[in-house]
Amino acid sequence: MGAENFPVALRVLPRRPRAALGAVYRYARFVDDVGDRADCAPPDRLALLDIVDREVRALPDGVSRLHPVACLAPIVREHGIANDLLLDLVEANKLDQRKRSYATFDELLDYCRLSAAPVGRIVLHVAGAVTEANVADSDTVCAALQVLEHCQDVGEDARAGRVYLPDEELRAASVGTSDLTAATTSAALRAVVAVQVARAEDMLQRGSALVKRLHGWSRVAVAGYVAGGLATASALRGAGYEVLAAPVRPSRARTALHAIRVWAP
């Protein structure tokens, strides 16, 4: 349930959770924007992220001055959201400044625990649905969504100097840096992307059980997140894993079909 999926989900939520999750979305986007500032070198971005980190740590005392952070104070108090979840999103962006590739898929999943899992956990807090089983399934779904996003953005990430496909698998397939920024996707790179998509699809199967344990707006929202992931995987497969020539995005009809399947008993 990554932040990229929030805008669509927010439209169908009741007012109170929409306001709460809207503030969380704006915070997550703010942190990402700080971490991706084109006018700053990585050391400068780290310095700015350190400021955000300090502001988040000041949140429980009510002395945060940054608007996207300060707006979270009543939401954190009302829903018992741990400060660590907000700090993890900052740490993920710090990691992006220091680390440019991931050796293995397991190492990439460690990154997803910082960059994606916190958002899903915050959704569960706002829904009052934090249980051990729900958190475990949410973490897996969020990681899958993050992996699929990386598959969609291979070229964009590579041009920014970041590679989120497992390095050992790229090397084994003889995929070099030039392949990641080419005009079209080589057969070898397609094969690596296909493996990640298959993994993500397997991980998304945990979403069905999670949806069935939820109720009300949270069930609708999470079903939409899971369906969006499954539709993205289908779109990538339908495109033959050609991720460089043109953006690969699922259609609304495909997403709706997956949502029905996820929702169905």
PDB file of C-alpha atoms in Angstrom:
ATOM      1  CA  MET A   1       0.000   0.000   0.000  1.00  0.00           C
ATOM      2  CA  GLY A   2       2.587   2.475  -1.114  1.00  0.00           C
ATOM      3  CA  ALA A   3       2.104   6.223  -1.116  1.00  0.00           C
ATOM      4  CA  GLU A   4       1.861   6.232  -4.917  1.00  0.00           C
ATOM      5  CA  ASN A   5      -1.486   4.424  -4.606  1.00  0.00           C
ATOM      6  CA  PHE A   6      -2.966   6.900  -2.139  1.00  0.00           C
ATOM      7  CA  PRO A   7      -4.495   9.497  -4.500  1.00  0.00           C
ATOM      8  CA  VAL A   8      -6.884   7.005  -6.132  1.00  0.00           C
ATOM      9  CA  ALA A   9      -7.855   5.335  -2.855  1.00  0.00           C
ATOM     10  CA  LEU A  10      -8.543   8.647  -1.100  1.00  0.00           C
ATOM     11  CA  ARG A  11     -11.371   9.498  -3.487  1.00  0.00           C
ATOM     12  CA  VAL A  12     -13.588   6.676  -2.237  1.00  0.00           C
ATOM     13  CA  LEU A  13     -12.978   7.024   1.510  1.00  0.00           C
ATOM     14  CA  PRO A  14     -15.276   8.642   4.095  1.00  0.00           C
ATOM     15  CA  ARG A  15     -14.290  12.124   5.254  1.00  0.00           C
ATOM     16  CA  ARG A  16     -12.373  11.304   8.463  1.00  0.00           C
ATOM     17  CA  PRO A  17     -10.073   8.564   7.130  1.00  0.00           C
ATOM     18  CA  ARG A  18      -9.703  10.557   3.898  1.00  0.00           C
ATOM     19  CA  ALA A  19      -8.426  13.550   5.862  1.00  0.00           C
ATOM     20  CA  ALA A  20      -6.089  11.435   7.995  1.00  0.00           C
ATOM     21  CA  LEU A  21      -4.595   9.454   5.134  1.00  0.00           C
ATOM     22  CA  GLY A  22      -4.447  12.578   2.973  1.00  0.00           C
ATOM     23  CA  ALA A  23      -2.144  14.157   5.560  1.00  0.00           C
ATOM     24  CA  VAL A  24      -0.020  10.997   5.616  1.00  0.00           C
ATOM     25  CA  TYR A  25       0.167  11.025   1.811  1.00  0.00           C
ATOM     26  CA  ARG A  26       1.276  14.655   1.757  1.00  0.00           C
ATOM     27  CA  TYR A  27       3.946  13.893   4.349  1.00  0.00           C
ATOM     28  CA  ALA A  28       5.222  10.895   2.365  1.00  0.00           C
ATOM     29  CA  ARG A  29       5.331  12.950  -0.844  1.00  0.00           C
ATOM     30  CA  PHE A  30       7.125  15.760   0.981  1.00  0.00           C
ATOM     31  CA  VAL A  31       9.820  13.370   2.239  1.00  0.00           C
ATOM     32  CA  ASP A  32      10.227  11.875  -1.254  1.00  0.00           C
ATOM     33  CA  ASP A  33      10.482  15.341  -2.802  1.00  0.00           C
ATOM     34  CA  VAL A  34      13.221  16.306  -0.336  1.00  0.00           C
ATOM     35  CA  GLY A  35      15.088  13.101  -1.145  1.00  0.00           C
ATOM     36  CA  ASP A  36      14.762  13.647  -4.913  1.00  0.00           C
ATOM     37  CA  ARG A  37      15.582  17.363  -5.128  1.00  0.00           C
ATOM     38  CA  ALA A  38      17.317  17.872  -8.453  1.00  0.00           C
ATOM     39  CA  ASP A  39      18.937  21.106  -7.300  1.00  0.00           C
ATOM     40  CA  CYS A  40      20.832  19.388  -4.476  1.00  0.00           C
ATOM     41  CA  ALA A  41      23.714  16.941  -4.386  1.00  0.00           C
ATOM     42  CA  PRO A  42      23.231  13.814  -2.241  1.00  0.00           C
ATOM     43  CA  PRO A  43      25.126  15.277   0.764  1.00  0.00           C
ATOM     44  CA  ASP A  44      22.804  18.298   0.722  1.00  0.00           C
ATOM     45  CA  ARG A  45      19.733  16.073   0.471  1.00  0.00           C
ATOM     46  CA  LEU A  46      20.978  14.114   3.465  1.00  0.00           C
ATOM     47  CA  ALA A  47      21.304  17.336   5.415  1.00  0.00           C
ATOM     48  CA  LEU A  48      17.745  18.311   4.511  1.00  0.00           C
ATOM     49  CA  LEU A  49      16.475  14.852   5.435  1.00  0.00           C
ATOM     50  CA  ASP A  50      18.245  15.194   8.786  1.00  0.00           C
ATOM     51  CA  ILE A  51      16.147  18.309   9.387  1.00  0.00           C
ATOM     52  CA  VAL A  52      12.966  16.381   8.573  1.00  0.00           C
ATOM     53  CA  ASP A  53      14.128  13.593  10.877  1.00  0.00           C
ATOM     54  CA  ARG A  54      14.535  16.050  13.758  1.00  0.00           C
ATOM     55  CA  GLU A  55      11.122  17.565  13.084  1.00  0.00           C
ATOM     56  CA  VAL A  56       9.475  14.114  13.194  1.00  0.00           C
ATOM     57  CA  ARG A  57      11.258  13.302  16.454  1.00  0.00           C
ATOM     58  CA  ALA A  58       9.867  16.552  17.877  1.00  0.00           C
ATOM     59  CA  LEU A  59       6.318  15.605  16.857  1.00  0.00           C
ATOM     60  CA  PRO A  60       5.302  13.919  20.150  1.00  0.00           C
ATOM     61  CA  ASP A  61       6.220  17.106  22.025  1.00  0.00           C
ATOM     62  CA  GLY A  62       4.154  19.241  19.647  1.00  0.00           C
ATOM     63  CA  VAL A  63       7.044  21.464  18.593  1.00  0.00           C
ATOM     64  CA  SER A  64       7.436  20.480  14.924  1.00  0.00           C
ATOM     65  CA  ARG A  65       7.638  23.516  12.664  1.00  0.00           C
ATOM     66  CA  LEU A  66       7.495  21.904   9.207  1.00  0.00           C
ATOM     67  CA  HIS A  67       3.868  22.024   8.063  1.00  0.00           C
ATOM     68  CA  PRO A  68       3.698  18.512   6.480  1.00  0.00           C
ATOM     69  CA  VAL A  69       5.044  17.080   9.746  1.00  0.00           C
ATOM     70  CA  ALA A  70       3.117  19.257  12.202  1.00  0.00           C
ATOM     71  CA  CYS A  71      -0.185  18.367  10.492  1.00  0.00           C
ATOM     72  CA  LEU A  72       0.316  14.762  11.572  1.00  0.00           C
ATOM     73  CA  ALA A  73       0.250  15.531  15.308  1.00  0.00           C
ATOM     74  CA  PRO A  74      -3.511  14.999  15.901  1.00  0.00           C
ATOM     75  CA  ILE A  75      -3.569  11.939  13.643  1.00  0.00           C
ATOM     76  CA  VAL A  76      -0.643  10.325  15.434  1.00  0.00           C
ATOM     77  CA  ARG A  77      -2.272  10.953  18.816  1.00  0.00           C
ATOM     78  CA  GLU A  78      -5.741   9.767  17.803  1.00  0.00           C
ATOM     79  CA  HIS A  79      -4.643   6.555  16.127  1.00  0.00           C
ATOM     80  CA  GLY A  80      -1.582   5.654  18.192  1.00  0.00           C
ATOM     81  CA  ILE A  81       0.767   5.753  15.215  1.00  0.00           C
ATOM     82  CA  ALA A  82       4.344   5.025  16.237  1.00  0.00           C
ATOM     83  CA  ASN A  83       6.832   7.751  15.366  1.00  0.00           C
ATOM     84  CA  ASP A  84       9.156   5.054  14.029  1.00  0.00           C
ATOM     85  CA  LEU A  85       6.832   4.507  11.048  1.00  0.00           C
ATOM     86  CA  LEU A  86       7.241   8.132   9.999  1.00  0.00           C
ATOM     87  CA  LEU A  87      10.988   8.014  10.626  1.00  0.00           C
ATOM     88  CA  ASP A  88      11.332   4.881   8.480  1.00  0.00           C
ATOM     89  CA  LEU A  89      10.112   6.829   5.449  1.00  0.00           C
ATOM     90  CA  VAL A  90      12.826   9.409   6.081  1.00  0.00           C
ATOM     91  CA  GLU A  91      15.424   6.660   6.497  1.00  0.00           C
ATOM     92  CA  ALA A  92      14.395   5.086   3.169  1.00  0.00           C
ATOM     93  CA  ASN A  93      15.137   8.383   1.437  1.00  0.00           C
ATOM     94  CA  LYS A  94      18.450   8.671   3.266  1.00  0.00           C
ATOM     95  CA  LEU A  95      19.298   5.194   2.031  1.00  0.00           C
ATOM     96  CA  ASP A  96      18.574   6.333  -1.526  1.00  0.00           C
ATOM     97  CA  GLN A  97      21.332   8.932  -1.147  1.00  0.00           C
ATOM     98  CA  ARG A  98      23.886   6.408   0.104  1.00  0.00           C
ATOM     99  CA  LYS A  99      23.016   3.201  -1.748  1.00  0.00           C
ATOM    100  CA  ARG A 100      22.682   2.889  -5.502  1.00  0.00           C
ATOM    101  CA  SER A 101      21.957  -0.823  -5.957  1.00  0.00           C
ATOM    102  CA  TYR A 102      20.845  -3.952  -4.113  1.00  0.00           C
ATOM    103  CA  ALA A 103      22.798  -7.179  -4.319  1.00  0.00           C
ATOM    104  CA  THR A 104      19.900  -9.601  -3.790  1.00  0.00           C
ATOM    105  CA  PHE A 105      16.121  -9.645  -3.743  1.00  0.00           C
ATOM    106  CA  ASP A 106      16.188 -10.144   0.023  1.00  0.00           C
ATOM    107  CA  GLU A 107      18.288  -6.993   0.356  1.00  0.00           C
ATOM    108  CA  LEU A 108      15.724  -5.127  -1.737  1.00  0.00           C
ATOM    109  CA  LEU A 109      12.965  -6.363   0.579  1.00  0.00           C
ATOM    110  CA  ASP A 110      14.881  -4.845   3.496  1.00  0.00           C
ATOM    111  CA  TYR A 111      14.639  -1.504   1.698  1.00  0.00           C
ATOM    112  CA  CYS A 112      10.897  -2.048   1.147  1.00  0.00           C
ATOM    113  CA  ARG A 113      10.450  -2.470   4.917  1.00  0.00           C
ATOM    114  CA  LEU A 114      11.511   1.158   5.220  1.00  0.00           C
ATOM    115  CA  SER A 115      10.032   2.637   2.050  1.00  0.00           C
ATOM    116  CA  ALA A 116       6.691   0.822   1.703  1.00  0.00           C
ATOM    117  CA  ALA A 117       5.665  -1.159   4.783  1.00  0.00           C
ATOM    118  CA  PRO A 118       5.207   1.928   7.037  1.00  0.00           C
ATOM    119  CA  VAL A 119       2.448   3.275   4.791  1.00  0.00           C
ATOM    120  CA  GLY A 120       0.450   0.062   5.016  1.00  0.00           C
ATOM    121  CA  ARG A 121       0.874  -0.067   8.760  1.00  0.00           C
ATOM    122  CA  ILE A 122      -0.360   3.511   9.093  1.00  0.00           C
ATOM    123  CA  VAL A 123      -3.472   2.585   7.075  1.00  0.00           C
ATOM    124  CA  LEU A 124      -4.118  -0.255   9.537  1.00  0.00           C
ATOM    125  CA  HIS A 125      -3.698   2.117  12.486  1.00  0.00           C
ATOM    126  CA  VAL A 126      -6.195   4.590  11.050  1.00  0.00           C
ATOM    127  CA  ALA A 127      -8.592   1.696  10.383  1.00  0.00           C
ATOM    128  CA  GLY A 128      -8.174   0.325  13.914  1.00  0.00           C
ATOM    129  CA  ALA A 129      -7.154  -2.986  12.358  1.00  0.00           C
ATOM    130  CA  VAL A 130      -3.632  -3.565  13.683  1.00  0.00           C
ATOM    131  CA  THR A 131      -3.170  -7.272  14.360  1.00  0.00           C
ATOM    132  CA  GLU A 132      -0.124  -9.479  13.920  1.00  0.00           C
ATOM    133  CA  ALA A 133      -1.652 -11.230  10.904  1.00  0.00           C
ATOM    134  CA  ASN A 134      -2.800  -7.991   9.279  1.00  0.00           C
ATOM    135  CA  VAL A 135       0.584  -6.334   9.719  1.00  0.00           C
ATOM    136  CA  ALA A 136       2.433  -9.328   8.268  1.00  0.00           C
ATOM    137  CA  ASP A 137       0.169  -9.497   5.205  1.00  0.00           C
ATOM    138  CA  SER A 138       0.217  -5.724   4.754  1.00  0.00           C
ATOM    139  CA  ASP A 139       4.027  -5.655   4.804  1.00  0.00           C
ATOM    140  CA  THR A 140       4.124  -8.323   2.093  1.00  0.00           C
ATOM    141  CA  VAL A 141       1.562  -6.520  -0.074  1.00  0.00           C
ATOM    142  CA  CYS A 142       3.395  -3.212   0.290  1.00  0.00           C
ATOM    143  CA  ALA A 143       6.701  -4.795  -0.688  1.00  0.00           C
ATOM    144  CA  ALA A 144       5.067  -6.328  -3.760  1.00  0.00           C
ATOM    145  CA  LEU A 145       3.663  -2.955  -4.823  1.00  0.00           C
ATOM    146  CA  GLN A 146       7.089  -1.375  -4.383  1.00  0.00           C
ATOM    147  CA  VAL A 147       8.759  -4.102  -6.469  1.00  0.00           C
ATOM    148  CA  LEU A 148       6.240  -3.593  -9.269  1.00  0.00           C
ATOM    149  CA  GLU A 149       6.816   0.148  -9.194  1.00  0.00           C
ATOM    150  CA  HIS A 150      10.553  -0.482  -9.557  1.00  0.00           C
ATOM    151  CA  CYS A 151       9.833  -2.706 -12.563  1.00  0.00           C
ATOM    152  CA  GLN A 152       7.797   0.074 -14.177  1.00  0.00           C
ATOM    153  CA  ASP A 153      10.483   2.693 -13.495  1.00  0.00           C
ATOM    154  CA  VAL A 154      13.652   0.834 -14.500  1.00  0.00           C
ATOM    155  CA  GLY A 155      14.785   3.483 -16.980  1.00  0.00           C
ATOM    156  CA  GLU A 156      13.856   6.486 -14.824  1.00  0.00           C
ATOM    157  CA  ASP A 157      15.620   5.023 -11.801  1.00  0.00           C
ATOM    158  CA  ALA A 158      18.740   4.132 -13.801  1.00  0.00           C
ATOM    159  CA  ARG A 159      18.985   7.644 -15.200  1.00  0.00           C
ATOM    160  CA  ALA A 160      18.856   8.909 -11.619  1.00  0.00           C
ATOM    161  CA  GLY A 161      21.725   6.569 -10.760  1.00  0.00           C
ATOM    162  CA  ARG A 162      19.642   3.999  -8.882  1.00  0.00           C
ATOM    163  CA  VAL A 163      19.049   0.337  -9.676  1.00  0.00           C
ATOM    164  CA  TYR A 164      16.392  -1.565  -7.756  1.00  0.00           C
ATOM    165  CA  LEU A 165      16.596  -4.841  -9.680  1.00  0.00           C
ATOM    166  CA  PRO A 166      18.783  -7.399  -7.834  1.00  0.00           C
ATOM    167  CA  ASP A 167      22.393  -6.878  -8.898  1.00  0.00           C
ATOM    168  CA  GLU A 168      23.317 -10.559  -8.787  1.00  0.00           C
ATOM    169  CA  GLU A 169      20.464 -11.371 -11.189  1.00  0.00           C
ATOM    170  CA  LEU A 170      21.423  -8.579 -13.583  1.00  0.00           C
ATOM    171  CA  ARG A 171      25.021  -9.799 -13.635  1.00  0.00           C
ATOM    172  CA  ALA A 172      23.952 -13.401 -14.195  1.00  0.00           C
ATOM    173  CA  ALA A 173      21.886 -12.249 -17.189  1.00  0.00           C
ATOM    174  CA  SER A 174      24.767 -10.076 -18.488  1.00  0.00           C
ATOM    175  CA  VAL A 175      22.652  -6.932 -18.172  1.00  0.00           C
ATOM    176  CA  GLY A 176      24.831  -3.825 -17.999  1.00  0.00           C
ATOM    177  CA  THR A 177      24.178  -0.191 -17.150  1.00  0.00           C
ATOM    178  CA  SER A 178      23.634   0.715 -20.807  1.00  0.00           C
ATOM    179  CA  ASP A 179      20.840  -1.858 -21.020  1.00  0.00           C
ATOM    180  CA  LEU A 180      18.949  -0.098 -18.221  1.00  0.00           C
ATOM    181  CA  THR A 181      18.883   3.246 -20.067  1.00  0.00           C
ATOM    182  CA  ALA A 182      18.432   1.974 -23.630  1.00  0.00           C
ATOM    183  CA  ALA A 183      15.508   2.967 -25.863  1.00  0.00           C
ATOM    184  CA  THR A 184      14.065  -0.551 -25.733  1.00  0.00           C
ATOM    185  CA  THR A 185      14.293  -3.432 -23.277  1.00  0.00           C
ATOM    186  CA  SER A 186      16.688  -6.230 -24.172  1.00  0.00           C
ATOM    187  CA  ALA A 187      15.600  -9.849 -23.931  1.00  0.00           C
ATOM    188  CA  ALA A 188      17.970 -10.383 -21.003  1.00  0.00           C
ATOM    189  CA  LEU A 189      16.554  -7.433 -19.046  1.00  0.00           C
ATOM    190  CA  ARG A 190      12.994  -8.546 -19.827  1.00  0.00           C
ATOM    191  CA  ALA A 191      13.795 -11.913 -18.281  1.00  0.00           C
ATOM    192  CA  VAL A 192      15.033 -10.265 -15.070  1.00  0.00           C
ATOM    193  CA  VAL A 193      11.944  -8.047 -14.882  1.00  0.00           C
ATOM    194  CA  ALA A 194       9.717 -11.082 -15.461  1.00  0.00           C
ATOM    195  CA  VAL A 195      11.188 -12.791 -12.395  1.00  0.00           C
ATOM    196  CA  GLN A 196      10.467  -9.761 -10.212  1.00  0.00           C
ATOM    197  CA  VAL A 197       6.888  -9.504 -11.510  1.00  0.00           C
ATOM    198  CA  ALA A 198       6.272 -13.189 -10.764  1.00  0.00           C
ATOM    199  CA  ARG A 199       7.610 -12.727  -7.246  1.00  0.00           C
ATOM    200  CA  ALA A 200       5.404  -9.693  -6.702  1.00  0.00           C
ATOM    201  CA  GLU A 201       2.326 -11.563  -7.930  1.00  0.00           C
ATOM    202  CA  ASP A 202       3.018 -14.377  -5.484  1.00  0.00           C
ATOM    203  CA  MET A 203       3.399 -11.870  -2.663  1.00  0.00           C
ATOM    204  CA  LEU A 204       0.140 -10.149  -3.587  1.00  0.00           C
ATOM    205  CA  GLN A 205      -1.766 -13.357  -2.940  1.00  0.00           C
ATOM    206  CA  ARG A 206      -1.452 -12.481   0.756  1.00  0.00           C
ATOM    207  CA  GLY A 207      -3.703  -9.545  -0.001  1.00  0.00           C
ATOM    208  CA  SER A 208      -6.848 -11.624  -0.395  1.00  0.00           C
ATOM    209  CA  ALA A 209      -6.663 -12.928   3.166  1.00  0.00           C
ATOM    210  CA  LEU A 210      -5.963  -9.428   4.453  1.00  0.00           C
ATOM    211  CA  VAL A 211      -8.953  -7.952   2.612  1.00  0.00           C
ATOM    212  CA  LYS A 212     -11.290 -10.598   4.010  1.00  0.00           C
ATOM    213  CA  ARG A 213     -10.278  -9.746   7.580  1.00  0.00           C
ATOM    214  CA  LEU A 214     -11.003  -6.041   7.093  1.00  0.00           C
ATOM    215  CA  HIS A 215     -14.315  -4.204   7.214  1.00  0.00           C
ATOM    216  CA  GLY A 216     -15.848  -0.987   5.921  1.00  0.00           C
ATOM    217  CA  TRP A 217     -13.710   1.591   4.163  1.00  0.00           C
ATOM    218  CA  SER A 218     -10.420  -0.180   4.917  1.00  0.00           C
ATOM    219  CA  ARG A 219     -11.610  -3.284   3.097  1.00  0.00           C
ATOM    220  CA  VAL A 220     -12.518  -1.213   0.041  1.00  0.00           C
ATOM    221  CA  ALA A 221      -9.231   0.688   0.092  1.00  0.00           C
ATOM    222  CA  VAL A 222      -6.957  -2.305   0.584  1.00  0.00           C
ATOM    223  CA  ALA A 223      -8.827  -4.312  -2.059  1.00  0.00           C
ATOM    224  CA  GLY A 224      -8.088  -1.428  -4.413  1.00  0.00           C
ATOM    225  CA  TYR A 225      -4.392  -1.447  -3.526  1.00  0.00           C
ATOM    226  CA  VAL A 226      -4.093  -5.186  -4.092  1.00  0.00           C
ATOM    227  CA  ALA A 227      -6.103  -5.026  -7.320  1.00  0.00           C
ATOM    228  CA  GLY A 228      -3.892  -2.215  -8.581  1.00  0.00           C
ATOM    229  CA  GLY A 229      -0.828  -4.351  -7.983  1.00  0.00           C
ATOM    230  CA  LEU A 230      -2.285  -7.388  -9.718  1.00  0.00           C
ATOM    231  CA  ALA A 231      -3.413  -5.244 -12.653  1.00  0.00           C
ATOM    232  CA  THR A 232       0.074  -3.732 -12.927  1.00  0.00           C
ATOM    233  CA  ALA A 233       1.630  -7.202 -12.985  1.00  0.00           C
ATOM    234  CA  SER A 234      -0.827  -8.233 -15.715  1.00  0.00           C
ATOM    235  CA  ALA A 235      -0.024  -5.099 -17.716  1.00  0.00           C
ATOM    236  CA  LEU A 236       3.711  -5.727 -17.466  1.00  0.00           C
ATOM    237  CA  ARG A 237       3.246  -9.297 -18.608  1.00  0.00           C
ATOM    238  CA  GLY A 238       0.945  -8.178 -21.425  1.00  0.00           C
ATOM    239  CA  ALA A 239       3.616  -5.734 -22.586  1.00  0.00           C
ATOM    240  CA  GLY A 240       6.144  -8.557 -22.738  1.00  0.00           C
ATOM    241  CA  TYR A 241       8.074  -6.796 -19.945  1.00  0.00           C
ATOM    242  CA  GLU A 242       9.000  -3.967 -22.308  1.00  0.00           C
ATOM    243  CA  VAL A 243       9.553  -1.304 -19.644  1.00  0.00           C
ATOM    244  CA  LEU A 244      11.818   1.166 -21.438  1.00  0.00           C
ATOM    245  CA  ALA A 245      10.095   2.011 -24.728  1.00  0.00           C
ATOM    246  CA  ALA A 246       6.914   3.372 -23.129  1.00  0.00           C
ATOM    247  CA  PRO A 247       5.286   3.567 -19.685  1.00  0.00           C
ATOM    248  CA  VAL A 248       3.374   0.447 -18.677  1.00  0.00           C
ATOM    249  CA  ARG A 249       0.213   1.246 -16.735  1.00  0.00           C
ATOM    250  CA  PRO A 250      -2.863  -0.932 -16.102  1.00  0.00           C
ATOM    251  CA  SER A 251      -6.244   0.061 -17.470  1.00  0.00           C
ATOM    252  CA  ARG A 252      -9.113   0.950 -15.148  1.00  0.00           C
ATOM    253  CA  ALA A 253     -11.115  -1.971 -16.490  1.00  0.00           C
ATOM    254  CA  ARG A 254      -8.329  -4.435 -15.687  1.00  0.00           C
ATOM    255  CA  THR A 255      -7.948  -2.969 -12.202  1.00  0.00           C
ATOM    256  CA  ALA A 256     -11.709  -3.165 -11.577  1.00  0.00           C
ATOM    257  CA  LEU A 257     -11.771  -6.815 -12.639  1.00  0.00           C
ATOM    258  CA  HIS A 258      -8.996  -7.675 -10.205  1.00  0.00           C
ATOM    259  CA  ALA A 259     -10.759  -5.713  -7.457  1.00  0.00           C
ATOM    260  CA  ILE A 260     -13.877  -7.860  -7.919  1.00  0.00           C
ATOM    261  CA  ARG A 261     -11.788 -11.004  -7.695  1.00  0.00           C
ATOM    262  CA  VAL A 262      -9.977  -9.814  -4.573  1.00  0.00           C
ATOM    263  CA  TRP A 263     -13.259  -8.748  -2.934  1.00  0.00           C
ATOM    264  CA  ALA A 264     -15.172 -11.943  -3.768  1.00  0.00           C
ATOM    265  CA  PRO A 265     -15.454 -14.524  -0.958  1.00  0.00           C
TER     266      PRO A 265
END
